[in-house]
Each structure stands twice: as structure tokens, then as C-alpha cells.
CSV table of C-alpha atoms in Angstrom, one decimal:
chain,number,residue,atom,x,y,z
O,1,ALA,CA,-6.2,-95.9,22.1
O,2,GLN,CA,-3.5,-94.0,20.3
O,3,THR,CA,-0.3,-93.1,22.1
O,4,VAL,CA,2.7,-91.0,21.0
O,5,THR,CA,6.1,-91.1,22.8
O,6,GLN,CA,9.0,-88.8,22.4
O,7,SER,CA,11.9,-90.1,24.5
O,8,GLN,CA,14.2,-87.2,24.1
O,9,PRO,CA,13.2,-84.3,26.3
O,10,GLU,CA,16.1,-82.1,25.0
O,11,MET,CA,18.4,-82.1,22.0
O,12,SER,CA,21.1,-79.7,20.9
O,13,VAL,CA,22.7,-79.2,17.5
O,14,GLN,CA,25.4,-77.0,16.1
O,15,GLU,CA,24.3,-74.5,13.5
O,16,ALA,CA,24.5,-76.0,10.0
O,17,GLU,CA,24.6,-79.5,11.3
O,18,THR,CA,22.0,-82.3,11.1
O,19,VAL,CA,19.8,-83.5,14.0
O,20,THR,CA,17.3,-86.3,14.3
O,21,LEU,CA,14.3,-86.2,16.7
O,22,SER,CA,12.7,-89.5,17.6
O,23,CYS,CA,9.1,-90.5,17.9
O,24,THR,CA,7.3,-93.8,18.4
O,25,TYR,CA,3.6,-94.3,18.3
O,26,ASP,CA,1.0,-97.0,18.9
O,27,THR,CA,-2.3,-97.4,17.1
O,28,SER,CA,-4.6,-100.2,16.1
O,29,GLU,CA,-5.8,-98.2,13.1
O,30,SER,CA,-4.7,-99.0,9.6
O,31,ASP,CA,-5.4,-95.5,8.3
O,32,TYR,CA,-3.8,-92.6,10.2
O,33,TYR,CA,-1.7,-89.5,9.8
O,34,LEU,CA,1.5,-88.5,11.5
O,35,PHE,CA,2.8,-84.9,12.0
O,36,TRP,CA,5.6,-82.9,13.4
O,37,TYR,CA,4.7,-79.6,14.9
O,38,LYS,CA,7.1,-76.8,15.9
O,39,GLN,CA,6.3,-74.5,18.8
O,40,PRO,CA,8.8,-71.6,19.2
O,41,PRO,CA,9.0,-70.0,22.7
O,42,SER,CA,5.8,-67.9,23.3
O,43,ARG,CA,4.7,-68.4,19.8
O,44,GLN,CA,2.0,-70.5,18.2
O,45,MET,CA,2.3,-74.1,17.0
O,46,ILE,CA,3.0,-74.5,13.3
O,47,LEU,CA,3.0,-77.7,11.1
O,48,VAL,CA,6.4,-78.7,10.0
O,49,ILE,CA,5.7,-81.9,8.0
O,50,ARG,CA,3.1,-84.6,7.7
O,51,GLN,CA,3.0,-88.2,6.6
O,52,GLU,CA,0.1,-90.3,5.5
O,53,ALA,CA,0.4,-93.8,6.8
O,54,TYR,CA,-0.6,-95.4,3.5
O,55,LYS,CA,2.3,-93.7,1.7
O,56,GLN,CA,5.6,-95.6,1.7
O,57,GLN,CA,7.6,-92.7,0.5
O,58,ASN,CA,9.0,-90.5,3.3
O,59,ALA,CA,7.8,-86.9,3.3
O,60,THR,CA,10.2,-84.1,2.8
O,61,GLU,CA,9.8,-80.3,3.2
O,62,ASN,CA,12.9,-78.4,2.3
O,63,ARG,CA,15.4,-79.0,5.1
O,64,PHE,CA,12.9,-81.3,7.0
O,65,SER,CA,12.4,-84.9,6.3
O,66,VAL,CA,11.0,-87.9,8.1
O,67,ASN,CA,12.0,-91.5,8.4
O,68,PHE,CA,8.7,-93.4,8.6
O,69,GLN,CA,9.0,-97.0,9.7
O,70,LYS,CA,5.5,-98.3,9.7
O,71,ALA,CA,6.2,-101.8,11.0
O,72,ALA,CA,8.3,-100.4,13.9
O,73,LYS,CA,5.8,-97.6,14.5
O,74,SER,CA,8.6,-95.1,14.3
O,75,PHE,CA,8.4,-91.6,12.9
O,76,SER,CA,11.6,-89.6,13.3
O,77,LEU,CA,12.3,-86.0,12.1
O,78,LYS,CA,15.6,-85.0,10.5
O,79,ILE,CA,16.5,-81.4,10.3
O,80,SER,CA,19.4,-80.7,7.9
O,81,ASP,CA,21.5,-77.5,7.9
O,82,SER,CA,20.1,-76.5,11.2
O,83,GLN,CA,19.4,-72.8,11.7
O,84,LEU,CA,19.1,-70.6,14.8
O,85,GLY,CA,15.4,-70.2,13.9
O,86,ASP,CA,14.9,-73.9,14.3
O,87,ALA,CA,15.2,-73.6,18.0
O,88,ALA,CA,11.8,-74.6,19.5
O,89,MET,CA,9.9,-77.3,21.1
O,90,TYR,CA,9.0,-80.1,18.6
O,91,PHE,CA,5.9,-82.2,19.0
O,92,CYS,CA,5.1,-85.5,17.2
O,93,ALA,CA,1.4,-86.1,16.8
O,94,SER,CA,-0.9,-88.7,15.3
O,95,THR,CA,-4.5,-88.8,14.2
O,96,ASN,CA,-7.0,-91.0,12.6
O,97,THR,CA,-10.3,-89.4,13.7
O,98,GLY,CA,-9.4,-85.8,13.6
O,99,LYS,CA,-8.3,-85.1,17.1
O,100,LEU,CA,-4.5,-85.0,17.5
O,101,ILE,CA,-2.6,-87.1,20.0
O,102,PHE,CA,0.7,-85.4,20.9
O,103,GLY,CA,3.9,-86.6,22.4
O,104,GLN,CA,5.6,-85.0,25.3
O,105,GLY,CA,7.8,-82.8,23.1
O,106,THR,CA,11.5,-82.4,22.5
O,107,THR,CA,13.2,-79.0,23.1
O,108,LEU,CA,15.7,-78.3,20.4
O,109,GLN,CA,18.6,-76.0,21.1
O,110,VAL,CA,20.7,-74.7,18.2
O,111,LYS,CA,24.2,-73.5,19.0
O,112,PRO,CA,25.8,-70.8,16.9
N,1,ASP,CA,-8.1,-64.0,6.9
N,2,THR,CA,-4.9,-64.2,8.8
N,3,GLY,CA,-5.4,-67.4,10.8
N,4,VAL,CA,-7.0,-68.7,14.0
N,5,SER,CA,-7.4,-66.0,16.6
N,6,GLN,CA,-8.0,-66.4,20.3
N,7,ASN,CA,-9.0,-63.9,22.9
N,8,PRO,CA,-8.0,-63.0,25.5
N,9,ARG,CA,-4.3,-63.9,25.1
N,10,HIS,CA,-3.8,-63.9,28.9
N,11,LYS,CA,-6.2,-64.3,31.7
N,12,ILE,CA,-5.5,-64.1,35.4
N,13,THR,CA,-8.3,-65.0,37.8
N,14,LYS,CA,-8.9,-66.0,41.3
N,15,ARG,CA,-9.9,-69.5,42.3
N,16,GLY,CA,-13.6,-70.0,42.2
N,17,GLN,CA,-14.2,-67.4,39.4
N,18,ASN,CA,-15.7,-68.2,36.0
N,19,VAL,CA,-13.7,-67.5,32.8
N,20,THR,CA,-14.6,-67.6,29.1
N,21,PHE,CA,-12.3,-67.8,26.2
N,22,ARG,CA,-13.1,-67.2,22.5
N,23,CYS,CA,-11.7,-68.8,19.4
N,24,ASP,CA,-12.3,-67.6,15.8
N,25,PRO,CA,-11.3,-70.2,13.3
N,26,ILE,CA,-10.1,-69.7,9.8
N,27,SER,CA,-13.0,-68.9,7.5
N,28,GLU,CA,-14.6,-72.0,5.9
N,29,HIS,CA,-12.9,-74.3,8.4
N,30,ASN,CA,-15.8,-76.2,9.7
N,31,ARG,CA,-14.0,-78.2,12.3
N,32,LEU,CA,-12.8,-76.5,15.5
N,33,TYR,CA,-10.7,-78.1,18.3
N,34,TRP,CA,-9.8,-77.2,21.8
N,35,TYR,CA,-6.7,-78.4,23.5
N,36,ARG,CA,-5.0,-77.8,26.9
N,37,GLN,CA,-1.3,-77.5,27.3
N,38,THR,CA,0.5,-77.4,30.6
N,39,LEU,CA,4.0,-76.1,30.9
N,40,GLY,CA,6.6,-78.3,29.2
N,41,GLN,CA,4.0,-80.8,28.0
N,42,GLY,CA,2.3,-81.7,24.7
N,43,PRO,CA,-1.3,-80.4,24.1
N,44,GLU,CA,-4.1,-82.6,25.3
N,45,PHE,CA,-7.3,-82.9,23.4
N,46,LEU,CA,-10.4,-81.5,25.1
N,47,THR,CA,-13.2,-81.4,22.5
N,48,TYR,CA,-14.1,-80.6,18.9
N,49,PHE,CA,-16.9,-79.4,16.8
N,50,GLN,CA,-18.0,-79.9,13.2
N,51,ASN,CA,-20.1,-76.9,12.4
N,52,GLU,CA,-22.4,-76.5,15.4
N,53,ALA,CA,-22.2,-80.1,16.5
N,54,GLN,CA,-19.9,-81.1,19.4
N,55,LEU,CA,-18.7,-84.4,18.1
N,56,GLU,CA,-16.3,-85.6,20.9
N,57,LYS,CA,-15.4,-84.6,24.4
N,58,SER,CA,-12.4,-85.8,26.4
N,59,ARG,CA,-12.7,-87.2,29.9
N,60,LEU,CA,-10.5,-84.2,30.8
N,61,LEU,CA,-13.5,-82.0,30.2
N,62,SER,CA,-15.1,-82.1,33.6
N,63,ASP,CA,-18.6,-80.8,34.4
N,64,ARG,CA,-17.0,-77.4,35.1
N,65,PHE,CA,-16.0,-77.0,31.5
N,66,SER,CA,-18.4,-76.2,28.7
N,67,ALA,CA,-17.8,-75.4,25.0
N,68,GLU,CA,-20.1,-74.0,22.5
N,69,ARG,CA,-20.1,-73.1,18.8
N,70,PRO,CA,-23.6,-71.8,18.3
N,71,LYS,CA,-23.5,-70.6,14.7
N,72,GLY,CA,-20.8,-72.9,13.5
N,73,SER,CA,-18.3,-70.0,13.4
N,74,PHE,CA,-16.5,-68.9,16.6
N,75,SER,CA,-16.4,-71.0,19.7
N,76,THR,CA,-16.3,-70.3,23.4
N,77,LEU,CA,-14.8,-72.3,26.2
N,78,GLU,CA,-16.1,-71.6,29.7
N,79,ILE,CA,-14.6,-72.8,32.9
N,80,GLN,CA,-16.7,-72.5,36.0
N,81,ARG,CA,-15.4,-72.3,39.5
N,82,THR,CA,-11.8,-72.3,38.4
N,83,GLU,CA,-9.2,-74.3,40.3
N,84,GLN,CA,-5.4,-73.8,40.4
N,85,GLY,CA,-5.1,-77.0,38.4
N,86,ASP,CA,-6.9,-75.3,35.5
N,87,SER,CA,-3.8,-73.1,35.0
N,88,ALA,CA,-2.6,-73.9,31.5
N,89,MET,CA,-2.5,-72.7,27.9
N,90,TYR,CA,-5.8,-73.3,26.1
N,91,LEU,CA,-5.2,-73.8,22.4
N,92,CYS,CA,-7.7,-73.7,19.6
N,93,ALA,CA,-7.3,-75.1,16.1
N,94,SER,CA,-9.3,-75.4,13.0
N,95,SER,CA,-9.3,-77.6,9.9
N,96,SER,CA,-11.0,-77.8,6.5
N,97,PRO,CA,-12.6,-80.6,4.6
N,98,TRP,CA,-10.5,-79.6,1.6
N,99,GLU,CA,-7.5,-81.0,3.4
N,100,GLY,CA,-9.4,-84.0,4.6
N,101,TYR,CA,-9.4,-82.3,8.1
N,102,ASN,CA,-5.9,-83.7,8.5
N,103,GLU,CA,-4.0,-80.4,8.9
N,104,GLN,CA,-5.0,-78.4,11.9
N,105,PHE,CA,-4.0,-74.7,12.1
N,106,PHE,CA,-3.5,-73.5,15.6
N,107,GLY,CA,-4.2,-70.1,17.3
N,108,PRO,CA,-1.8,-68.4,19.6
N,109,GLY,CA,-3.6,-69.7,22.7
N,110,THR,CA,-5.0,-68.2,25.9
N,111,ARG,CA,-2.8,-68.5,28.9
N,112,LEU,CA,-4.9,-68.9,32.1
N,113,THR,CA,-3.4,-68.4,35.5
N,114,VAL,CA,-5.6,-69.2,38.5
N,115,LEU,CA,-4.4,-67.7,41.7
């Protein structure tokens, strides 16, 4: 069975600084996908970034990038130049069959 | 099409009552998923459909829960004889074969409170 673990319940970052959110996962599948989703307070979940396991190159989306370490089963999210609008709960998730398996989430606070 | 929609957004009910939620996916998304999210936790998978067919159900989906997608478009999730432990946010998501089903788009959720 797939599992996803986020060991940081809360993180904080100063506006314009960089922060890294951690995620580890476990799967016996060779073909899978990893995601980071953002859930602002009382707002819906949106996809931040995704990584295909077969790709060695780390995904990037503007200020968001990942550090995908396949052997270590680690998938961290780096947010550069943090903005107040980045404050939200961030979920790491994995899938190989369609259904998403989510971690427990990390609440990110951005300080002005 | 502006995205996945869910109705109602909030539902307050008394223990023992039945409730039904509706999800309208993005057009041409033939996969539809239901998740449950309790406060401060990550969403947990409940079930998903490809067109009309319900392809997988989680063990979390007890006999009191039933989901349907009769015409392969919108879906309903019914909870019978609600219990206080059913209080949660119920999320719906949809995905498209054009993306290999790998990107799921979420709706705003239905928040259920069972008194």
C-alpha cells in the first residue's frame, strides 16, 4: 500500500525568503506520480506542482520547485521568494492508479 | 466551464438523518473521485468512477454510504443514518484522459456537520 508522510505540521517563513517543505512516501510501484497541492483557508485545493517518477529532472513551476530523490523516496517542495498569498496548508500526494494518497499536511505561515 | 462544482456547500443535520451531496465535474472529465477530509488532516479517498462505473471503493465507505454516477456526468454521495463521526468536508475531484488522469481538479467541497 502507498503511504505519504509529512513530518512538519507547521512551518513559517519571512516574506521574500525561501522555505522547503518535506515529504516522504512509500510505494512498491515503479510507475507513479507525486504532487504538491495547496489548500488556502476555506478555499479549494489547487495543484502546485507534479512530478512523474520516471523523470529524473526535478519539476519547476515559477517560484515552486521540487527535490525528487527517488531512491530515498523523498519529495520536498521549495518555495522561493515567498509571498503572503503562499500562506496555506500544503499537501503532498502520490498516485499510481488514479486515487490520490495524501500526507497529513503542512501549514505554512508567511510573515510580512 | 468554470471547474468542479459541489452542492450544497454546507449541510447541518441531526444524527440519524440522511443527506445527499452532488458533484458536477468538469465537462469531458470522465473520472470522478470522492474524498473525505477531517479538520487539520489530509483528504482520504472514498471512491471513484470512470464514466458510470464505480471502479474502486475504500474500506472507509461503510454500508451507510452510497455513491452514484448514473449518466456518467454528475455524481451523488448519500450518507444514511448520519453519525457525528461523519462530520467532515467531502471533496469531489475530476480528471481527464487527456492528462492521463494524473491531474485531479478539486471542487470547493461540502462541509457536513452532524449534531
